[in-house]
C-alpha cells in the first residue's frame, strides 16, 4: 500500500481514523501542523486522528527509472518542466499585483486632488465670509447687550460708545509711575547680587537632551500651537492653539488641568501672571481675555478687552504683576490695569505706521520692546510712552523678542534669523542665520538662549565680544518643519517646544541620566 501524499510505500505508515487513508507519518504530521486538515478529503484532521500501523521492516527496491542514464535525464526533464510552470505562475501573480497597485495609486492620487480642491473652495468661502463680516457694521444695541450678558465682558457703560468712536484712556497716573520706578530700583539692586542657581542644568546636560514625551493638547481639525508660557513655581505649561483654545498642562503628572475656551480665532499669545491664579490670552479675534481660577482648576473669563481693532499678537506682564501690555496689528499697544481690566494708555507712533507683532517688558519694567511686521524693533519708555530707540536690520516680520535676565541684551527673531542687540550701545553685535525663526527665548537665569525655527537650537550666552556657542540642535519631530515656540523649564531642566501640529514636546535628560547629571553638577560646583 502506498502513501496518499507521496505515492510511495511509507517507512512509518499511519492511517486516518476519519478517512481510512494511509500516509507517511512525517508527511501527514507536517501537513497537519501547516493546514490542520486532510490533504485528500479536506476534512479537519489532528494528530490524534492518525494511528500508526506496525509493519515488518521492508527494504524498498531501487526505482527502475533512476537506475539508468535515460531515466535520470527524464527525471531532470520533469523537474525542469515543473520549475518553469511554477515560475510562470509567479510571473502571473506579480503582474496581477502590479495592476492592483497601479489602480490603488490612481485612486489615492484622485482622492488627494479632490481633497485639495475642497480645501481651496473652503478657504475661498471663509475669505468671502470674512470680507462680508468686515463690511457689515455691528449694531450698537447688540454690542451693548452682549457686553452686559456675556461672561467676562466689562460693564455695559464701557461699551456705550459708538463703534467708530475712540475710547478715552485715563493715562498712566503719577502713582503708577512711582510704583513702576520703585519696582525698577528694587529689581536693579537685587539683580546686582544675583547668582546662578546651583540646580541649573549644566551644558553637558543640555548636550544630552532628547525627546522625553509628546502630548496631544489641541484639536486635530485645527492643529498648531501658536504660543506658550511656563509657570516655573508649579511646573505648569500653558499653550495657545489654532483651535481657538488655550490649554493648561501639568508637566509632572502629564495631565491637562484646564482648557480655556471663549476666543473665536487662534490664540496668538498666552502668559501667566506671576505665581497668581491669573492667565492672559490674546487672539486674532481682536480681544484679550483675563482668566481667573474659580476653584478646582476651573478657569473663568474675568474680563474680555476689546480695545484693539485688529489681531492682537502679543501680551507681556510687568514685573509688578499688576499691569500688562498688549500689542496689535492695528498699530497700537495698550497698557492695562490687571485688577480692573481698564486700558490706561493706548499708544501709537505718529512718526510712522507699523503693525506690532511681538512685545516684551525689560526685566526692570521701565522699558518695553516691540517687534513689527515692518522688520523694525522699537524700544519704548513706559513712563512717558515715548519711542526712545529703534533697531533696523531684520528682513521680514519680527516674530519674537526676549530680554536677557541681566538686562543688557535683547534677542529678536524674524524671517532672516535671530539678532542680538546690546542695549547699552544700541547696536547689533551678533546674528544667527536661521530661516523663518519663529521664537527666541532666554532662560530665566540668562545662561542659555533657545531659538525655534525649522529646528530648535540651544546656545550658551556670553558677552558682546565672546562667542555664543551652539550647545545642541534638537529636531522638529512634528514633521511640519516649523517649530513655533520654545521655553526653558525650571532651572533649564527641560525644554518645551510647540509646533504646527497639536503636540507639546518635552526635551530633557532621560530618567536614568538625570541623577548622574545632578551628581556631575555637584562635583563641578
Short mmCIF file of C-alpha atoms in Angstrom, two decimals:
data_model
loop_
_atom_site.label_atom_id
_atom_site.label_comp_id
_atom_site.label_asym_id
_atom_site.label_seq_id
_atom_site.Cartn_x
_atom_site.Cartn_y
_atom_site.Cartn_z
CA UNK A 1 0.00 0.00 0.00
CA UNK A 2 1.23 3.46 -0.89
CA UNK A 3 1.14 6.83 0.89
CA UNK A 4 -1.76 9.04 -0.24
CA UNK A 5 0.60 12.03 -0.39
CA UNK A 6 3.87 10.73 -1.89
CA UNK A 7 2.51 7.70 -3.72
CA UNK A 8 5.33 5.59 -2.34
CA UNK A 9 5.48 2.79 0.18
CA UNK A 10 5.66 4.50 3.61
CA UNK A 11 8.50 3.76 6.00
CA UNK A 12 6.34 4.68 9.04
CA UNK A 13 2.76 4.14 7.91
CA UNK A 14 -0.14 5.76 9.73
CA UNK A 15 -3.83 5.62 8.92
CA UNK A 16 -6.51 8.31 9.35
CA UNK A 17 -9.40 7.23 11.56
CA UNK A 18 -11.69 9.59 9.66
CA UNK A 19 -10.91 8.82 6.02
CA UNK A 20 -9.12 5.47 6.34
CA UNK A 21 -6.31 6.72 4.08
CA UNK A 22 -2.70 5.62 4.50
CA UNK A 23 0.07 8.22 4.90
CA UNK A 24 3.78 8.54 5.59
CA UNK A 25 3.96 9.68 9.20
CA UNK A 26 6.40 12.59 8.73
CA UNK A 27 4.46 13.89 5.73
CA UNK A 28 0.99 13.87 7.34
CA UNK A 29 2.31 15.37 10.59
CA UNK A 30 3.89 18.27 8.71
CA UNK A 31 0.71 18.78 6.67
CA UNK A 32 -1.48 18.79 9.79
CA UNK A 33 0.80 21.29 11.55
CA UNK A 34 0.63 23.61 8.50
CA UNK A 35 -3.02 23.26 7.44
CA UNK A 36 -4.92 21.28 10.10
CA UNK A 37 -6.88 19.24 7.58
CA UNK A 38 -6.72 16.06 5.48
CA UNK A 39 -4.73 16.61 2.25
CA UNK A 40 -7.13 14.41 0.27
CA UNK A 41 -10.63 14.94 1.67
CA UNK A 42 -10.08 18.42 3.15
CA UNK A 43 -11.75 17.41 6.42
CA UNK A 44 -10.38 18.84 9.71
CA UNK A 45 -7.65 16.49 10.98
CA UNK A 46 -5.49 16.45 14.12
CA UNK A 47 -2.54 14.32 15.20
CA UNK A 48 -4.90 12.38 17.48
CA UNK A 49 -6.85 11.26 14.39
CA UNK A 50 -3.92 9.30 12.86
CA UNK A 51 -3.00 5.85 14.15
CA UNK A 52 0.38 4.21 13.47
CA UNK A 53 0.47 0.76 11.80
CA UNK A 54 3.04 -1.78 12.80
CA UNK A 55 4.70 -3.49 9.85
CA UNK A 56 7.77 -5.51 9.23
CA UNK A 57 10.98 -3.87 8.05
CA UNK A 58 10.75 -3.57 4.31
CA UNK A 59 13.72 -2.76 2.15
CA UNK A 60 12.49 -0.59 -0.68
CA UNK A 61 13.66 -1.64 -4.09
CA UNK A 62 15.63 0.86 -6.09
CA UNK A 63 13.34 2.73 -8.51
CA UNK A 64 13.82 1.47 -12.02
CA UNK A 65 13.65 4.92 -13.61
CA UNK A 66 16.73 6.15 -11.69
CA UNK A 67 18.82 3.09 -12.47
CA UNK A 68 19.85 4.30 -15.91
CA UNK A 69 21.05 7.50 -17.58
CA UNK A 70 17.89 7.88 -19.71
CA UNK A 71 15.81 7.51 -16.54
CA UNK A 72 17.82 10.24 -14.79
CA UNK A 73 17.50 12.55 -17.80
CA UNK A 74 13.76 12.03 -17.81
CA UNK A 75 13.59 12.84 -14.09
CA UNK A 76 15.58 16.05 -14.60
CA UNK A 77 13.34 17.00 -17.51
CA UNK A 78 10.24 16.57 -15.34
CA UNK A 79 11.79 18.69 -12.59
CA UNK A 80 12.68 21.43 -15.10
CA UNK A 81 9.15 21.44 -16.51
CA UNK A 82 7.71 21.78 -13.01
CA UNK A 83 10.09 24.67 -12.24
CA UNK A 84 9.09 26.50 -15.41
CA UNK A 85 5.40 26.08 -14.64
CA UNK A 86 5.94 27.41 -11.12
CA UNK A 87 7.91 30.39 -12.44
CA UNK A 88 5.15 31.16 -14.94
CA UNK A 89 2.55 31.14 -12.16
CA UNK A 90 4.67 33.53 -10.07
CA UNK A 91 5.02 35.92 -13.01
CA UNK A 92 1.26 35.88 -13.46
CA UNK A 93 0.77 36.71 -9.77
CA UNK A 94 3.33 39.55 -9.99
CA UNK A 95 1.55 41.04 -12.99
CA UNK A 96 -1.78 40.94 -11.15
CA UNK A 97 -0.23 42.58 -8.04
CA UNK A 98 1.26 45.37 -10.18
CA UNK A 99 -2.11 46.06 -11.77
CA UNK A 100 -3.78 46.24 -8.33
CA UNK A 101 -1.06 48.59 -7.01
CA UNK A 102 -1.37 50.85 -10.04
CA UNK A 103 -5.12 51.05 -9.55
CA UNK A 104 -4.72 51.86 -5.82
CA UNK A 105 -2.18 54.63 -6.55
CA UNK A 106 -4.51 56.13 -9.13
CA UNK A 107 -7.36 56.16 -6.62
CA UNK A 108 -5.10 57.75 -3.97
CA UNK A 109 -3.98 60.47 -6.39
CA UNK A 110 -7.59 61.20 -7.34
CA UNK A 111 -8.60 61.41 -3.69
CA UNK A 112 -5.74 63.85 -2.94
CA UNK A 113 -6.82 66.07 -5.83
CA UNK A 114 -10.43 66.10 -4.61
CA UNK A 115 -9.32 66.95 -1.05
CA UNK A 116 -7.10 69.77 -2.30
CA UNK A 117 -9.94 71.20 -4.38
CA UNK A 118 -12.37 71.03 -1.42
CA UNK A 119 -9.84 72.75 0.86
CA UNK A 120 -9.36 75.51 -1.68
CA UNK A 121 -13.10 76.02 -2.00
CA UNK A 122 -13.43 76.04 1.80
CA UNK A 123 -10.70 78.68 2.18
CA UNK A 124 -12.27 80.83 -0.54
CA UNK A 125 -15.65 80.59 1.20
CA UNK A 126 -14.10 81.56 4.54
CA UNK A 127 -12.37 84.53 2.93
CA UNK A 128 -15.60 85.69 1.33
CA UNK A 129 -17.40 85.34 4.68
CA UNK A 130 -14.68 87.32 6.44
CA UNK A 131 -14.90 90.08 3.82
CA UNK A 132 -18.67 90.25 4.26
CA UNK A 133 -18.38 90.42 8.06
CA UNK A 134 -15.80 93.19 7.76
CA UNK A 135 -18.11 95.34 5.64
CA UNK A 136 -21.20 94.84 7.85
CA UNK A 137 -21.00 97.16 10.92
CA UNK A 138 -22.19 95.73 14.23
CA UNK A 139 -25.30 97.38 15.70
CA UNK A 140 -24.52 99.44 18.83
CA UNK A 141 -27.51 97.93 20.68
CA UNK A 142 -26.24 94.39 20.09
CA UNK A 143 -22.77 95.30 21.28
CA UNK A 144 -24.17 96.83 24.47
CA UNK A 145 -26.46 93.89 25.25
CA UNK A 146 -23.69 91.37 24.60
CA UNK A 147 -21.36 93.29 26.88
CA UNK A 148 -23.95 93.15 29.65
CA UNK A 149 -24.80 89.49 29.27
CA UNK A 150 -21.63 87.69 28.15
CA UNK A 151 -19.43 86.08 30.79
CA UNK A 152 -16.28 88.08 31.44
CA UNK A 153 -17.34 91.18 29.50
CA UNK A 154 -16.79 94.56 31.08
CA UNK A 155 -19.69 96.68 32.29
CA UNK A 156 -22.19 97.93 29.74
CA UNK A 157 -21.15 101.51 30.43
CA UNK A 158 -17.75 100.77 28.90
CA UNK A 159 -19.38 99.73 25.62
CA UNK A 160 -21.88 102.54 25.13
CA UNK A 161 -19.59 104.36 22.73
CA UNK A 162 -20.30 104.45 19.02
CA UNK A 163 -18.25 101.69 17.29
CA UNK A 164 -16.10 104.16 15.37
CA UNK A 165 -15.55 106.44 18.36
CA UNK A 166 -12.14 106.41 20.03
CA UNK A 167 -12.26 105.19 23.62
CA UNK A 168 -10.81 107.58 26.16
CA UNK A 169 -7.95 106.29 28.30
CA UNK A 170 -7.19 107.93 31.66
CA UNK A 171 -3.43 107.61 31.15
CA UNK A 172 -0.72 106.25 33.42
CA UNK A 173 -1.03 108.21 36.67
CA UNK A 174 1.82 109.61 38.76
CA UNK A 175 1.12 106.99 41.45
CA UNK A 176 1.53 104.16 38.93
CA UNK A 177 4.74 105.73 37.57
CA UNK A 178 6.09 105.92 41.13
CA UNK A 179 5.18 102.27 41.64
CA UNK A 180 6.95 101.27 38.42
CA UNK A 181 10.02 103.31 39.36
CA UNK A 182 10.23 101.75 42.83
CA UNK A 183 9.91 98.28 41.29
CA UNK A 184 12.70 99.11 38.85
CA UNK A 185 15.01 100.28 41.67
CA UNK A 186 14.32 97.18 43.76
CA UNK A 187 14.88 94.77 40.88
CA UNK A 188 18.04 96.55 39.72
CA UNK A 189 19.53 96.35 43.20
CA UNK A 190 18.55 92.71 43.57
CA UNK A 191 19.99 91.82 40.19
CA UNK A 192 23.46 93.02 41.21
CA UNK A 193 23.56 90.34 43.91
CA UNK A 194 22.14 87.56 41.78
CA UNK A 195 23.89 84.21 41.50
CA UNK A 196 23.40 81.39 39.06
CA UNK A 197 21.38 78.69 40.89
CA UNK A 198 23.31 75.51 41.69
CA UNK A 199 20.39 73.46 40.37
CA UNK A 200 20.71 74.96 36.88
CA UNK A 201 21.19 72.30 34.20
CA UNK A 202 24.78 72.10 33.01
CA UNK A 203 25.97 72.48 29.43
CA UNK A 204 26.80 68.77 29.42
CA UNK A 205 23.21 68.01 30.39
CA UNK A 206 21.82 70.15 27.56
CA UNK A 207 24.08 68.34 25.10
CA UNK A 208 22.36 65.06 26.05
CA UNK A 209 18.80 66.39 25.75
CA UNK A 210 16.42 64.17 23.82
CA UNK A 211 12.64 63.97 23.49
CA UNK A 212 11.09 62.68 26.72
CA UNK A 213 7.39 62.94 25.88
CA UNK A 214 4.83 64.26 23.43
CA UNK A 215 1.35 65.40 24.49
CA UNK A 216 -1.56 65.98 22.07
CA UNK A 217 -3.20 69.01 23.71
CA UNK A 218 -5.15 70.63 20.88
CA UNK A 219 -7.79 69.53 18.37
CA UNK A 220 -6.90 67.53 15.28
CA UNK A 221 -9.09 69.54 12.90
CA UNK A 222 -7.02 72.71 13.57
CA UNK A 223 -3.59 71.53 14.70
CA UNK A 224 -0.90 74.00 15.63
CA UNK A 225 0.50 75.60 18.81
CA UNK A 226 0.99 79.36 18.35
CA UNK A 227 2.25 80.39 21.79
CA UNK A 228 3.46 79.02 25.11
CA UNK A 229 4.36 80.05 28.66
CA UNK A 230 5.58 78.15 31.74
CA UNK A 231 4.71 78.80 35.39
CA UNK A 232 8.01 77.69 36.91
CA UNK A 233 6.85 77.60 40.53
CA UNK A 234 4.24 74.94 39.75
CA UNK A 235 5.76 73.48 36.55
CA UNK A 236 2.56 74.17 34.60
CA UNK A 237 2.68 74.86 30.86
CA UNK A 238 0.12 76.99 29.02
CA UNK A 239 -0.29 76.67 25.24
CA UNK A 240 -2.38 78.70 22.80
CA UNK A 241 -3.55 76.97 19.63
CA UNK A 242 -5.03 77.46 16.20
CA UNK A 243 -8.15 75.68 17.52
CA UNK A 244 -9.12 78.90 19.44
CA UNK A 245 -8.36 77.38 22.86
CA UNK A 246 -5.65 77.69 25.49
CA UNK A 247 -4.64 74.61 27.47
CA UNK A 248 -3.08 74.45 30.94
CA UNK A 249 -0.92 71.33 31.25
CA UNK A 250 0.66 69.91 34.41
CA UNK A 251 4.01 68.55 33.23
CA UNK A 252 4.93 66.30 36.21
CA UNK A 253 1.64 64.38 36.06
CA UNK A 254 1.16 64.66 32.29
CA UNK A 255 -2.46 65.77 32.80
CA UNK A 256 -4.47 68.64 31.30
CA UNK A 257 -5.57 70.92 34.16
CA UNK A 258 -7.97 73.13 32.22
CA UNK A 259 -8.97 74.15 28.69
CA UNK A 260 -9.81 77.84 28.25
CA UNK A 261 -12.49 78.32 25.61
CA UNK A 262 -14.03 81.61 24.52
CA UNK A 263 -11.94 83.04 21.70
CA UNK A 264 -13.36 82.76 18.20
CA UNK A 265 -10.00 82.66 16.40
CA UNK A 266 -6.49 81.38 17.07
CA UNK A 267 -4.83 82.20 20.39
CA UNK A 268 -1.70 84.14 19.44
CA UNK A 269 -0.22 84.70 22.90
CA UNK A 270 -0.62 83.29 26.41
CA UNK A 271 1.00 84.47 29.66
CA UNK A 272 0.89 83.56 33.36
CA UNK A 273 0.69 86.47 35.81
CA UNK A 274 3.46 85.77 38.32
CA UNK A 275 2.51 82.98 40.73
CA UNK A 276 -1.13 84.06 40.87
CA UNK A 277 -4.17 82.23 39.51
CA UNK A 278 -4.46 84.63 36.54
CA UNK A 279 -3.79 83.79 32.88
CA UNK A 280 -3.78 86.20 29.93
CA UNK A 281 -4.63 85.22 26.35
CA UNK A 282 -4.55 87.26 23.15
CA UNK A 283 -6.27 86.24 19.94
CA UNK A 284 -6.73 87.01 16.28
CA UNK A 285 -10.36 87.84 17.17
CA UNK A 286 -9.04 91.30 18.29
CA UNK A 287 -9.57 90.61 22.01
CA UNK A 288 -7.54 89.97 25.14
CA UNK A 289 -9.01 87.83 27.90
CA UNK A 290 -8.11 87.66 31.60
CA UNK A 291 -8.81 84.24 33.12
CA UNK A 292 -9.10 83.53 36.85
CA UNK A 293 -9.15 80.19 38.66
CA UNK A 294 -12.56 79.98 40.29
CA UNK A 295 -11.67 76.82 42.18
CA UNK A 296 -10.89 73.18 41.34
CA UNK A 297 -8.81 74.37 38.37
CA UNK A 298 -11.93 75.70 36.69
CA UNK A 299 -10.84 78.89 34.94
CA UNK A 300 -13.46 81.51 34.09
CA UNK A 301 -13.07 84.63 31.98
CA UNK A 302 -12.91 87.65 34.32
CA UNK A 303 -12.53 90.31 31.60
CA UNK A 304 -12.74 90.48 27.83
CA UNK A 305 -10.87 93.51 26.50
CA UNK A 306 -11.92 94.96 23.13
CA UNK A 307 -9.62 97.97 22.82
CA UNK A 308 -7.91 96.82 19.62
CA UNK A 309 -9.36 96.95 16.12
CA UNK A 310 -7.14 94.23 14.58
CA UNK A 311 -5.50 90.96 15.52
CA UNK A 312 -3.74 91.04 18.92
CA UNK A 313 -0.34 89.38 18.55
CA UNK A 314 1.27 89.56 21.99
CA UNK A 315 0.74 90.17 25.71
CA UNK A 316 3.51 90.76 28.24
CA UNK A 317 3.22 91.15 32.03
CA UNK A 318 5.03 93.83 34.06
CA UNK A 319 7.30 92.75 36.91
CA UNK A 320 4.83 94.15 39.49
CA UNK A 321 2.26 91.60 38.21
CA UNK A 322 -0.31 94.42 38.37
CA UNK A 323 -0.09 95.69 34.82
CA UNK A 324 0.35 94.26 31.34
CA UNK A 325 0.72 95.35 27.72
CA UNK A 326 -0.96 94.05 24.57
CA UNK A 327 0.42 94.62 21.05
CA UNK A 328 -1.76 94.54 17.93
CA UNK A 329 -1.69 94.76 14.15
CA UNK A 330 -3.81 97.96 14.47
CA UNK A 331 -0.51 99.88 15.02
CA UNK A 332 -1.09 100.36 18.77
CA UNK A 333 -0.06 98.85 22.06
CA UNK A 334 -2.18 99.16 25.20
CA UNK A 335 -1.15 99.43 28.86
CA UNK A 336 -3.71 97.77 31.17
CA UNK A 337 -4.51 97.54 34.86
CA UNK A 338 -4.88 93.84 35.64
CA UNK A 339 -7.35 94.05 38.50
CA UNK A 340 -9.94 96.14 36.67
CA UNK A 341 -9.12 95.28 33.04
CA UNK A 342 -9.05 99.03 32.30
CA UNK A 343 -6.93 100.32 29.41
CA UNK A 344 -4.85 103.10 30.95
CA UNK A 345 -2.98 104.10 27.78
CA UNK A 346 -3.26 103.30 24.09
CA UNK A 347 -0.03 104.16 22.31
CA UNK A 348 0.77 104.57 18.63
CA UNK A 349 3.75 106.02 16.78
CA UNK A 350 2.73 109.17 14.95
CA UNK A 351 6.00 109.28 13.02
CA UNK A 352 5.32 106.07 11.11
CA UNK A 353 2.61 103.42 10.90
CA UNK A 354 3.81 100.00 11.98
CA UNK A 355 1.95 96.81 12.92
CA UNK A 356 3.08 95.31 16.22
CA UNK A 357 3.76 91.57 16.14
CA UNK A 358 5.72 90.98 19.39
CA UNK A 359 6.20 92.64 22.78
CA UNK A 360 8.18 92.09 25.97
CA UNK A 361 8.96 94.06 29.12
CA UNK A 362 12.56 94.66 30.15
CA UNK A 363 13.31 92.76 33.41
CA UNK A 364 13.38 96.07 35.33
CA UNK A 365 9.98 97.10 33.96
CA UNK A 366 10.59 100.65 32.70
CA UNK A 367 11.40 99.66 29.11
CA UNK A 368 9.11 97.93 26.63
CA UNK A 369 10.36 96.23 23.48
CA UNK A 370 8.09 95.72 20.45
CA UNK A 371 8.57 93.94 17.13
CA UNK A 372 6.75 94.93 13.97
CA UNK A 373 5.71 93.42 10.66
CA UNK A 374 7.85 96.12 9.01
CA UNK A 375 11.06 94.43 10.27
CA UNK A 376 11.70 97.17 12.86
CA UNK A 377 12.27 96.69 16.61
CA UNK A 378 11.19 99.61 18.79
CA UNK A 379 12.16 100.39 22.38
CA UNK A 380 9.74 102.45 24.49
CA UNK A 381 9.96 104.36 27.76
CA UNK A 382 6.94 103.08 29.68
CA UNK A 383 6.64 106.18 31.90
CA UNK A 384 6.37 108.64 29.00
CA UNK A 385 5.22 106.14 26.32
CA UNK A 386 7.89 107.62 24.06
CA UNK A 387 9.87 105.71 21.46
CA UNK A 388 13.49 106.01 22.68
CA UNK A 389 15.29 103.65 20.28
CA UNK A 390 14.76 101.81 17.00
CA UNK A 391 16.65 98.79 15.65
CA UNK A 392 16.73 98.12 11.89
CA UNK A 393 18.34 95.25 10.05
CA UNK A 394 15.87 92.38 10.03
CA UNK A 395 14.20 91.03 6.90
CA UNK A 396 10.54 90.16 7.20
CA UNK A 397 8.19 90.24 10.18
CA UNK A 398 9.71 90.29 13.68
CA UNK A 399 8.10 87.24 15.26
CA UNK A 400 9.53 87.21 18.80
CA UNK A 401 11.66 89.25 21.22
CA UNK A 402 13.26 88.41 24.57
CA UNK A 403 15.35 90.39 27.09
CA UNK A 404 18.22 88.71 28.91
CA UNK A 405 17.95 88.40 32.70
CA UNK A 406 20.79 90.89 33.30
CA UNK A 407 19.00 93.46 31.15
CA UNK A 408 21.98 94.06 28.84
CA UNK A 409 20.86 92.13 25.75
CA UNK A 410 17.79 91.88 23.55
CA UNK A 411 17.24 88.90 21.24
CA UNK A 412 14.88 89.28 18.26
CA UNK A 413 13.66 86.67 15.77
CA UNK A 414 12.45 87.22 12.20
CA UNK A 415 12.35 85.54 8.80
CA UNK A 416 16.11 86.07 8.33
CA UNK A 417 17.10 84.57 11.69
CA UNK A 418 17.99 85.88 15.16
CA UNK A 419 19.82 89.08 16.04
CA UNK A 420 21.36 90.07 19.39
CA UNK A 421 21.35 93.74 20.41
CA UNK A 422 23.50 95.49 23.01
CA UNK A 423 21.09 97.79 24.89
CA UNK A 424 23.96 99.82 26.36
CA UNK A 425 25.40 100.83 22.98
CA UNK A 426 22.19 100.28 20.96
CA UNK A 427 23.81 98.14 18.30
CA UNK A 428 23.61 94.67 16.83
CA UNK A 429 26.64 92.62 17.90
CA UNK A 430 25.77 89.11 16.73
CA UNK A 431 23.41 87.30 14.34
CA UNK A 432 22.36 83.67 13.96
CA UNK A 433 21.23 82.69 10.49
CA UNK A 434 18.13 80.54 10.84
CA UNK A 435 15.48 80.85 8.16
CA UNK A 436 11.98 81.67 9.42
CA UNK A 437 12.88 81.95 13.11
CA UNK A 438 9.54 81.90 14.96
CA UNK A 439 10.57 82.18 18.60
CA UNK A 440 13.56 83.24 20.70
CA UNK A 441 13.81 82.92 24.48
CA UNK A 442 16.40 83.46 27.22
CA UNK A 443 16.12 81.07 30.15
CA UNK A 444 15.24 82.79 33.49
CA UNK A 445 18.87 82.66 34.68
CA UNK A 446 20.14 84.29 31.48
CA UNK A 447 22.59 81.42 30.88
CA UNK A 448 21.02 79.92 27.76
CA UNK A 449 19.20 81.08 24.64
CA UNK A 450 16.67 79.00 22.72
CA UNK A 451 15.68 79.52 19.07
CA UNK A 452 12.74 77.80 17.35
CA UNK A 453 12.70 77.62 13.54
CA UNK A 454 12.85 74.58 11.27
CA UNK A 455 14.65 73.01 14.24
CA UNK A 456 15.34 74.01 17.85
CA UNK A 457 18.77 75.37 18.77
CA UNK A 458 20.16 75.96 22.25
CA UNK A 459 23.02 78.44 22.73
CA UNK A 460 25.25 79.33 25.66
CA UNK A 461 25.03 83.04 26.42
CA UNK A 462 28.20 85.12 26.66
CA UNK A 463 29.36 88.74 26.48
CA UNK A 464 29.40 91.07 23.48
CA UNK A 465 32.91 90.06 22.43
CA UNK A 466 32.83 86.38 23.46
CA UNK A 467 31.44 83.59 21.31
CA UNK A 468 27.87 82.40 21.87
CA UNK A 469 28.41 78.67 21.38
CA UNK A 470 25.79 76.34 19.95
CA UNK A 471 25.17 73.64 22.57
CA UNK A 472 22.51 71.42 21.00
CA UNK A 473 20.32 71.22 17.91
CA UNK A 474 17.02 69.43 18.52
CA UNK A 475 14.98 68.21 15.53
CA UNK A 476 11.42 69.31 14.87
CA UNK A 477 9.71 65.93 15.27
CA UNK A 478 6.29 67.25 14.26
CA UNK A 479 7.01 66.67 10.57
CA UNK A 480 5.71 70.16 9.75
CA UNK A 481 9.17 71.72 9.50
CA UNK A 482 8.09 74.62 11.71
CA UNK A 483 8.69 74.85 15.46
CA UNK A 484 6.63 77.85 16.60
CA UNK A 485 7.68 78.39 20.22
CA UNK A 486 10.35 77.31 22.71
CA UNK A 487 10.54 77.75 26.51
CA UNK A 488 13.00 76.62 29.18
CA UNK A 489 11.61 74.75 32.16
CA UNK A 490 12.60 75.41 35.80
CA UNK A 491 16.42 75.62 36.06
CA UNK A 492 16.58 74.68 32.34
CA UNK A 493 15.99 71.05 33.33
CA UNK A 494 13.91 70.61 30.20
CA UNK A 495 12.86 72.49 27.05
CA UNK A 496 9.22 72.70 25.94
CA UNK A 497 8.55 73.04 22.21
CA UNK A 498 5.38 73.80 20.28
CA UNK A 499 5.00 73.15 16.56
CA UNK A 500 2.42 73.30 13.80
CA UNK A 501 0.93 70.00 14.90
CA UNK A 502 -1.17 69.68 18.07
CA UNK A 503 1.54 68.16 20.25
CA UNK A 504 3.55 69.72 23.04
CA UNK A 505 7.01 68.11 23.12
CA UNK A 506 9.30 67.94 26.14
CA UNK A 507 13.07 67.59 25.61
CA UNK A 508 15.36 66.75 28.51
CA UNK A 509 17.62 64.15 30.05
CA UNK A 510 16.34 60.56 30.12
CA UNK A 511 15.35 59.45 33.61
CA UNK A 512 18.38 57.26 34.20
CA UNK A 513 20.77 60.11 33.31
CA UNK A 514 19.19 62.84 35.43
CA UNK A 515 20.68 61.64 38.68
CA UNK A 516 24.13 61.28 37.12
CA UNK A 517 23.89 64.78 35.70
CA UNK A 518 22.99 66.17 39.13
CA UNK A 519 25.97 64.38 40.67
CA UNK A 520 28.28 65.77 37.99
CA UNK A 521 26.97 69.28 38.62
CA UNK A 522 27.53 68.88 42.36
CA UNK A 523 31.09 67.72 41.79
CA UNK A 524 31.79 70.61 39.40
CA UNK A 525 30.49 73.09 41.95
#
